[in-house]
Amino acid sequence: LTVASKILGDSAKLALHLVGYEQDVCRAIKFVFGNKLICPDARTAKEVTFDQKVCMKSVTQDGNIYNPSGTLSGSSKPSTLGILIKVQELKKVEGFLKDHQSKLEVIK
């Protein structure tokens, strides 16, 4: 992230810093958003995603996803679709976390 900041200044943000969440779901939020950058445009996303020192998945404000593996997705989908998928992933992780917290309480 430090390298990305040096390359792009303030134009790219860590997705984790752009979402609000309750502390009890912190681990789930970090799992879903922790290693993704939000970039204002495709040029910025390409520059940071494919930099050898950064290699982080980036999402443009238009919803295009750039992956260091070389894949691009999202350009033909509505930008809200990506958000819905993330919400589904978050719900799944929250359920997983809740189950494990219950098991931990039983062990205690």
PDB file of C-alpha atoms in Angstrom:
ATOM      1  CA  LEU A   1       0.000   0.000   0.000  1.00  0.00           C
ATOM      2  CA  THR A   2       2.893   2.346   0.695  1.00  0.00           C
ATOM      3  CA  VAL A   3       4.247   1.725  -2.813  1.00  0.00           C
ATOM      4  CA  ALA A   4       0.781   2.332  -4.278  1.00  0.00           C
ATOM      5  CA  SER A   5       0.566   5.625  -2.380  1.00  0.00           C
ATOM      6  CA  LYS A   6       3.953   6.699  -3.735  1.00  0.00           C
ATOM      7  CA  ILE A   7       2.879   5.890  -7.292  1.00  0.00           C
ATOM      8  CA  LEU A   8      -0.608   7.379  -7.183  1.00  0.00           C
ATOM      9  CA  GLY A   9      -0.722   9.804  -4.295  1.00  0.00           C
ATOM     10  CA  ASP A  10      -4.266  10.093  -2.971  1.00  0.00           C
ATOM     11  CA  SER A  11      -6.028   8.973  -6.154  1.00  0.00           C
ATOM     12  CA  ALA A  12      -6.346   5.318  -5.065  1.00  0.00           C
ATOM     13  CA  LYS A  13      -7.835   4.309  -1.714  1.00  0.00           C
ATOM     14  CA  LEU A  14      -7.859   1.036   0.165  1.00  0.00           C
ATOM     15  CA  ALA A  15     -11.444  -0.253  -0.001  1.00  0.00           C
ATOM     16  CA  LEU A  16     -11.311  -1.143   3.687  1.00  0.00           C
ATOM     17  CA  HIS A  17     -10.924   2.544   4.558  1.00  0.00           C
ATOM     18  CA  LEU A  18     -14.003   3.532   2.553  1.00  0.00           C
ATOM     19  CA  VAL A  19     -16.598   1.357   4.265  1.00  0.00           C
ATOM     20  CA  GLY A  20     -18.130   1.771   7.695  1.00  0.00           C
ATOM     21  CA  TYR A  21     -18.689  -1.252   9.872  1.00  0.00           C
ATOM     22  CA  GLU A  22     -19.274  -2.397  13.419  1.00  0.00           C
ATOM     23  CA  GLN A  23     -16.250  -3.704  15.312  1.00  0.00           C
ATOM     24  CA  ASP A  24     -17.817  -7.149  15.764  1.00  0.00           C
ATOM     25  CA  VAL A  25     -17.628  -7.768  11.982  1.00  0.00           C
ATOM     26  CA  CYS A  26     -14.124  -6.352  11.579  1.00  0.00           C
ATOM     27  CA  ARG A  27     -12.550  -9.673  10.557  1.00  0.00           C
ATOM     28  CA  ALA A  28     -15.212 -10.336   7.931  1.00  0.00           C
ATOM     29  CA  ILE A  29     -14.872  -6.827   6.481  1.00  0.00           C
ATOM     30  CA  LYS A  30     -11.083  -7.176   6.315  1.00  0.00           C
ATOM     31  CA  PHE A  31     -11.521 -10.509   4.527  1.00  0.00           C
ATOM     32  CA  VAL A  32     -13.814  -9.012   1.879  1.00  0.00           C
ATOM     33  CA  PHE A  33     -12.281  -5.549   1.407  1.00  0.00           C
ATOM     34  CA  GLY A  34      -8.801  -5.708   2.934  1.00  0.00           C
ATOM     35  CA  ASN A  35      -6.658  -6.206  -0.155  1.00  0.00           C
ATOM     36  CA  LYS A  36      -8.501  -4.185  -2.780  1.00  0.00           C
ATOM     37  CA  LEU A  37      -7.894  -0.677  -4.046  1.00  0.00           C
ATOM     38  CA  ILE A  38     -10.587   1.679  -5.306  1.00  0.00           C
ATOM     39  CA  CYS A  39      -9.309   3.752  -8.224  1.00  0.00           C
ATOM     40  CA  PRO A  40     -10.918   6.709  -9.982  1.00  0.00           C
ATOM     41  CA  ASP A  41     -10.319   5.379 -13.507  1.00  0.00           C
ATOM     42  CA  ALA A  42      -8.956   2.545 -15.643  1.00  0.00           C
ATOM     43  CA  ARG A  43      -5.529   4.137 -16.158  1.00  0.00           C
ATOM     44  CA  THR A  44      -4.966   4.426 -12.426  1.00  0.00           C
ATOM     45  CA  ALA A  45      -6.230   0.893 -11.768  1.00  0.00           C
ATOM     46  CA  LYS A  46      -3.950  -0.609 -14.431  1.00  0.00           C
ATOM     47  CA  GLU A  47      -0.945   1.325 -13.191  1.00  0.00           C
ATOM     48  CA  VAL A  48      -1.263   0.164  -9.599  1.00  0.00           C
ATOM     49  CA  THR A  49      -2.573  -3.368 -10.219  1.00  0.00           C
ATOM     50  CA  PHE A  50       0.180  -4.404 -12.599  1.00  0.00           C
ATOM     51  CA  ASP A  51       3.064  -2.700 -10.794  1.00  0.00           C
ATOM     52  CA  GLN A  52       5.430  -5.469  -9.660  1.00  0.00           C
ATOM     53  CA  LYS A  53       5.780  -3.927  -6.195  1.00  0.00           C
ATOM     54  CA  VAL A  54       2.033  -3.541  -5.609  1.00  0.00           C
ATOM     55  CA  CYS A  55       0.135  -6.369  -7.378  1.00  0.00           C
ATOM     56  CA  MET A  56      -3.206  -5.682  -5.683  1.00  0.00           C
ATOM     57  CA  LYS A  57      -6.678  -6.184  -7.103  1.00  0.00           C
ATOM     58  CA  SER A  58      -8.215  -2.831  -8.065  1.00  0.00           C
ATOM     59  CA  VAL A  59     -11.765  -1.730  -8.739  1.00  0.00           C
ATOM     60  CA  THR A  60     -12.589   1.437 -10.669  1.00  0.00           C
ATOM     61  CA  GLN A  61     -15.383   3.739  -9.604  1.00  0.00           C
ATOM     62  CA  ASP A  62     -17.226   2.470 -12.701  1.00  0.00           C
ATOM     63  CA  GLY A  63     -17.086  -1.090 -11.354  1.00  0.00           C
ATOM     64  CA  ASN A  64     -14.343  -2.569 -13.548  1.00  0.00           C
ATOM     65  CA  ILE A  65     -12.131  -5.032 -11.702  1.00  0.00           C
ATOM     66  CA  TYR A  66      -8.421  -5.350 -12.503  1.00  0.00           C
ATOM     67  CA  ASN A  67      -6.654  -8.429 -11.193  1.00  0.00           C
ATOM     68  CA  PRO A  68      -2.839  -8.837 -11.051  1.00  0.00           C
ATOM     69  CA  SER A  69      -3.290 -12.214 -12.755  1.00  0.00           C
ATOM     70  CA  GLY A  70      -4.245 -10.266 -15.868  1.00  0.00           C
ATOM     71  CA  THR A  71      -8.020 -10.600 -15.876  1.00  0.00           C
ATOM     72  CA  LEU A  72     -10.417  -7.708 -16.303  1.00  0.00           C
ATOM     73  CA  SER A  73     -14.077  -7.984 -15.454  1.00  0.00           C
ATOM     74  CA  GLY A  74     -17.078  -5.821 -14.890  1.00  0.00           C
ATOM     75  CA  SER A  75     -17.121  -3.584 -17.930  1.00  0.00           C
ATOM     76  CA  SER A  76     -20.357  -5.014 -19.302  1.00  0.00           C
ATOM     77  CA  LYS A  77     -22.084  -5.511 -15.950  1.00  0.00           C
ATOM     78  CA  PRO A  78     -23.944  -2.870 -13.981  1.00  0.00           C
ATOM     79  CA  SER A  79     -21.662  -1.490 -11.270  1.00  0.00           C
ATOM     80  CA  THR A  80     -24.188  -2.470  -8.596  1.00  0.00           C
ATOM     81  CA  LEU A  81     -23.738  -6.165  -9.386  1.00  0.00           C
ATOM     82  CA  GLY A  82     -20.258  -6.177  -7.833  1.00  0.00           C
ATOM     83  CA  ILE A  83     -21.626  -4.621  -4.674  1.00  0.00           C
ATOM     84  CA  LEU A  84     -24.372  -7.242  -4.422  1.00  0.00           C
ATOM     85  CA  ILE A  85     -21.828 -10.028  -4.769  1.00  0.00           C
ATOM     86  CA  LYS A  86     -19.702  -8.460  -2.029  1.00  0.00           C
ATOM     87  CA  VAL A  87     -22.741  -8.205   0.243  1.00  0.00           C
ATOM     88  CA  GLN A  88     -23.467 -11.898  -0.352  1.00  0.00           C
ATOM     89  CA  GLU A  89     -19.842 -12.758   0.422  1.00  0.00           C
ATOM     90  CA  LEU A  90     -20.003 -10.642   3.566  1.00  0.00           C
ATOM     91  CA  LYS A  91     -23.199 -12.362   4.760  1.00  0.00           C
ATOM     92  CA  LYS A  92     -21.603 -15.747   4.172  1.00  0.00           C
ATOM     93  CA  VAL A  93     -18.468 -14.784   6.105  1.00  0.00           C
ATOM     94  CA  GLU A  94     -20.554 -13.282   8.917  1.00  0.00           C
ATOM     95  CA  GLY A  95     -22.457 -16.568   9.220  1.00  0.00           C
ATOM     96  CA  PHE A  96     -19.191 -18.485   9.263  1.00  0.00           C
ATOM     97  CA  LEU A  97     -17.828 -16.160  11.953  1.00  0.00           C
ATOM     98  CA  LYS A  98     -20.994 -16.447  14.067  1.00  0.00           C
ATOM     99  CA  ASP A  99     -20.895 -20.250  13.901  1.00  0.00           C
ATOM    100  CA  HIS A 100     -17.287 -20.319  15.024  1.00  0.00           C
ATOM    101  CA  GLN A 101     -17.921 -17.811  17.801  1.00  0.00           C
ATOM    102  CA  SER A 102     -20.719 -20.061  19.092  1.00  0.00           C
ATOM    103  CA  LYS A 103     -18.407 -23.071  19.020  1.00  0.00           C
ATOM    104  CA  LEU A 104     -15.761 -21.073  20.857  1.00  0.00           C
ATOM    105  CA  GLU A 105     -18.254 -20.145  23.588  1.00  0.00           C
ATOM    106  CA  VAL A 106     -19.121 -23.826  24.038  1.00  0.00           C
ATOM    107  CA  ILE A 107     -15.432 -24.667  24.419  1.00  0.00           C
ATOM    108  CA  LYS A 108     -14.933 -21.915  27.005  1.00  0.00           C
TER     109      LYS A 108
END
